[in-house]
Amino acid sequence: MDTVAGAVTTKCFKNLRGNLKATQTAFYFAEIIDKLTEDREPHKEIFELLENSLEHLDGKKNDLLISYFEFNFLAETGFHPELNKCISCSKKLEEAGNFFSFESGGLMCKNCRHDIGHSISSEAIKVLRLFLQHRISVIDKLKTENNLSKEIRQITRGYLKHTSGKELKSEGYLYE
C-alpha cells in the first residue's frame, strides 16, 4: 500500500468552495472516475476531461456540463456510442424517428428498434455529436431549451447507468 507524504496545489478552484451545487457536481465527477476506472491505471484524457470540467464549473453555470462530462467519460473508457448510423443495420439515419439504445451503445432506426431504445430528437442527436467532436467550450455556444437539456440528461445519465451497472451516491444530491 502506498502512502502519500505530501501534496502541492497546482490549481485551486476557489469558486467551487462557496457554491454548494458546483461542489456537489465536482463530487459527482470524482465519484464517476473513482467507481468506474481502475486504480493505478493512468488515463491522461480522463484527467484532462476532469480538469477542464472543474475549470468550467468554477467559472460558469451551464446545464449541459454534466451531460458533456458523462458522455465524454464513457467515450474515453471505451463506450463511444454510434451516432452516425443505425447500430443494428448500419443504414443512414432518418431526420426523425430514431432511438438511443443503451444496450447496443448507439442510435437505432425505427425499423430496428424492436421495443428497445429511447426516443431521441434530431436536436439531441446533434448536441451529442457536438459533445464528442468538440472541446468543452462548445457547451457555451449551444442554446438549448429546457426540454432539450432534460432529454440530453436522460440519455447521458441512462447510458452511464446502463454501461456502468452502478448507482452513484452523489447523483442523488444533484437534483434535489
Coordinates of C-alpha atoms in Angstrom, one line a residue:
M1 CA 0.0 0.0 0.0
D2 CA 1.3 3.4 -0.9
T3 CA 1.4 6.3 1.5
V4 CA 1.0 9.9 0.4
A5 CA 3.6 12.0 2.3
G6 CA 2.7 15.4 0.8
A7 CA 0.9 17.3 -1.9
V8 CA 1.1 20.6 -3.6
T9 CA -1.9 22.5 -5.1
T10 CA -1.3 23.4 -8.7
K11 CA -4.8 24.7 -9.4
C12 CA -7.2 26.0 -7.0
F13 CA -10.9 26.1 -7.9
K14 CA -11.8 28.9 -5.5
N15 CA -15.4 29.4 -6.6
L16 CA -16.3 25.8 -6.0
R17 CA -16.0 26.2 -2.2
G18 CA -18.7 28.8 -2.0
N19 CA -21.2 27.2 -4.3
L20 CA -22.9 24.1 -3.0
K21 CA -24.3 23.0 -6.3
A22 CA -20.9 23.3 -8.0
T23 CA -19.2 21.3 -5.2
Q24 CA -21.8 18.6 -5.5
T25 CA -21.2 18.4 -9.2
A26 CA -17.5 18.1 -8.6
F27 CA -18.0 15.3 -6.2
Y28 CA -20.2 13.6 -8.8
F29 CA -17.4 13.8 -11.4
A30 CA -14.9 12.4 -8.8
E31 CA -17.2 9.5 -7.9
I32 CA -17.7 8.6 -11.6
I33 CA -13.9 8.4 -12.0
D34 CA -13.4 6.6 -8.7
K35 CA -16.1 4.0 -9.3
L36 CA -15.6 3.4 -13.0
T37 CA -11.9 3.4 -13.6
E38 CA -9.2 1.0 -12.3
D39 CA -6.7 2.1 -9.7
R40 CA -3.1 2.7 -10.9
E41 CA -4.2 2.9 -14.5
P42 CA -3.2 6.3 -15.9
H43 CA -5.6 7.9 -18.3
K44 CA -4.5 11.3 -19.4
E45 CA -7.6 12.1 -21.4
I46 CA -9.9 11.5 -18.4
F47 CA -7.7 13.7 -16.2
E48 CA -7.9 16.4 -18.8
L49 CA -11.7 16.0 -19.1
L50 CA -12.0 16.3 -15.3
E51 CA -9.6 19.3 -15.1
N52 CA -11.5 21.1 -18.0
S53 CA -14.8 20.3 -16.4
L54 CA -13.8 21.7 -13.0
E55 CA -12.4 24.8 -14.6
H56 CA -15.7 25.3 -16.4
L57 CA -17.7 24.6 -13.2
D58 CA -15.5 27.1 -11.3
G59 CA -16.3 29.9 -13.7
K60 CA -19.6 29.3 -15.5
K61 CA -23.0 27.8 -15.0
N62 CA -24.1 25.5 -17.8
D63 CA -26.9 22.9 -17.7
L64 CA -25.1 20.8 -20.3
L65 CA -21.8 20.4 -18.3
I66 CA -22.8 17.2 -16.5
S67 CA -24.1 15.6 -19.7
Y68 CA -20.9 16.6 -21.6
F69 CA -18.7 15.1 -18.8
E70 CA -20.7 11.8 -18.7
F71 CA -20.8 11.3 -22.4
N72 CA -17.1 12.1 -23.0
F73 CA -16.1 10.0 -20.0
L74 CA -17.9 7.0 -21.5
A75 CA -16.3 7.6 -24.9
E76 CA -12.8 7.8 -23.3
T77 CA -13.4 4.5 -21.4
G78 CA -14.3 2.5 -24.5
F79 CA -18.1 3.1 -24.7
H80 CA -18.1 5.5 -27.6
P81 CA -21.6 5.5 -28.9
E82 CA -22.5 5.1 -32.6
L83 CA -24.3 8.4 -33.5
N84 CA -23.9 8.5 -37.3
K85 CA -25.7 5.3 -38.5
C86 CA -28.1 2.7 -37.1
I87 CA -26.1 0.4 -34.8
S88 CA -28.1 -2.6 -35.9
C89 CA -28.4 -2.3 -39.7
S90 CA -25.7 0.3 -40.4
K91 CA -28.1 2.3 -42.6
K92 CA -28.1 6.1 -42.6
L93 CA -30.5 7.5 -40.0
E94 CA -33.6 9.5 -41.0
E95 CA -34.0 13.0 -39.7
A96 CA -36.7 11.9 -37.2
G97 CA -38.0 8.7 -35.6
N98 CA -34.7 7.5 -34.1
F99 CA -33.9 5.8 -30.8
F100 CA -30.9 5.6 -28.5
S101 CA -30.2 2.1 -27.3
F102 CA -28.3 1.9 -24.0
E103 CA -27.9 -1.9 -24.6
S104 CA -26.4 -1.6 -28.1
G105 CA -24.5 1.6 -27.5
G106 CA -25.9 4.0 -30.0
L107 CA -28.7 5.0 -32.3
M108 CA -31.2 2.8 -33.9
C109 CA -33.6 3.5 -36.8
K110 CA -37.3 2.9 -36.3
N111 CA -37.1 -0.3 -38.3
C112 CA -34.6 -1.9 -36.0
R113 CA -35.9 -0.7 -32.7
H114 CA -37.9 -3.8 -31.7
D115 CA -39.1 -2.4 -28.3
I116 CA -35.7 -1.3 -27.1
G117 CA -34.3 2.1 -27.2
H118 CA -35.4 5.5 -26.1
S119 CA -36.9 8.1 -28.4
I120 CA -34.4 10.8 -29.3
S121 CA -35.0 14.1 -31.2
S122 CA -32.8 15.1 -34.1
E123 CA -31.7 18.2 -32.0
A124 CA -30.5 16.0 -29.1
I125 CA -28.5 13.8 -31.6
K126 CA -26.8 16.9 -33.0
V127 CA -25.9 18.1 -29.5
L128 CA -24.5 14.7 -28.5
R129 CA -22.4 14.6 -31.7
L130 CA -21.0 18.1 -30.9
F131 CA -20.1 16.8 -27.4
L132 CA -17.9 14.1 -28.9
Q133 CA -16.4 16.3 -31.7
H134 CA -15.5 19.4 -29.8
R135 CA -13.8 20.7 -26.7
I136 CA -15.8 21.7 -23.6
S137 CA -16.2 25.3 -24.7
V138 CA -18.8 24.1 -27.2
I139 CA -21.4 23.9 -24.5
D140 CA -21.2 27.7 -24.0
K141 CA -22.1 28.2 -27.6
L142 CA -25.1 25.9 -27.6
K143 CA -28.5 27.5 -26.9
T144 CA -30.9 24.8 -25.7
E145 CA -34.4 24.9 -24.4
N146 CA -35.1 23.3 -21.1
N147 CA -36.8 20.3 -22.7
L148 CA -33.8 19.6 -24.9
S149 CA -31.4 19.9 -21.9
K150 CA -33.6 17.5 -20.0
E151 CA -33.8 15.0 -22.9
I152 CA -30.0 15.0 -23.2
R153 CA -29.6 14.5 -19.4
Q154 CA -31.9 11.5 -19.6
I155 CA -29.9 9.9 -22.4
T156 CA -26.4 10.5 -20.9
R157 CA -27.5 9.5 -17.4
G158 CA -29.3 6.4 -18.7
Y159 CA -26.3 5.4 -20.8
L160 CA -23.9 5.9 -17.9
K161 CA -26.1 3.9 -15.5
H162 CA -26.6 1.0 -18.0
T163 CA -22.9 0.9 -19.0
S164 CA -21.5 1.0 -15.5
G165 CA -24.2 -1.0 -13.8
K166 CA -23.7 1.1 -10.7
E167 CA -25.7 3.6 -8.7
L168 CA -23.7 6.7 -7.8
K169 CA -24.5 8.1 -4.4
S170 CA -23.6 11.7 -5.3
E171 CA -26.0 11.7 -8.2
G172 CA -28.9 12.0 -5.7
Y173 CA -27.7 15.4 -4.5
L174 CA -27.5 16.9 -7.9
Y175 CA -31.3 17.2 -8.5
E176 CA -32.7 17.9 -5.0

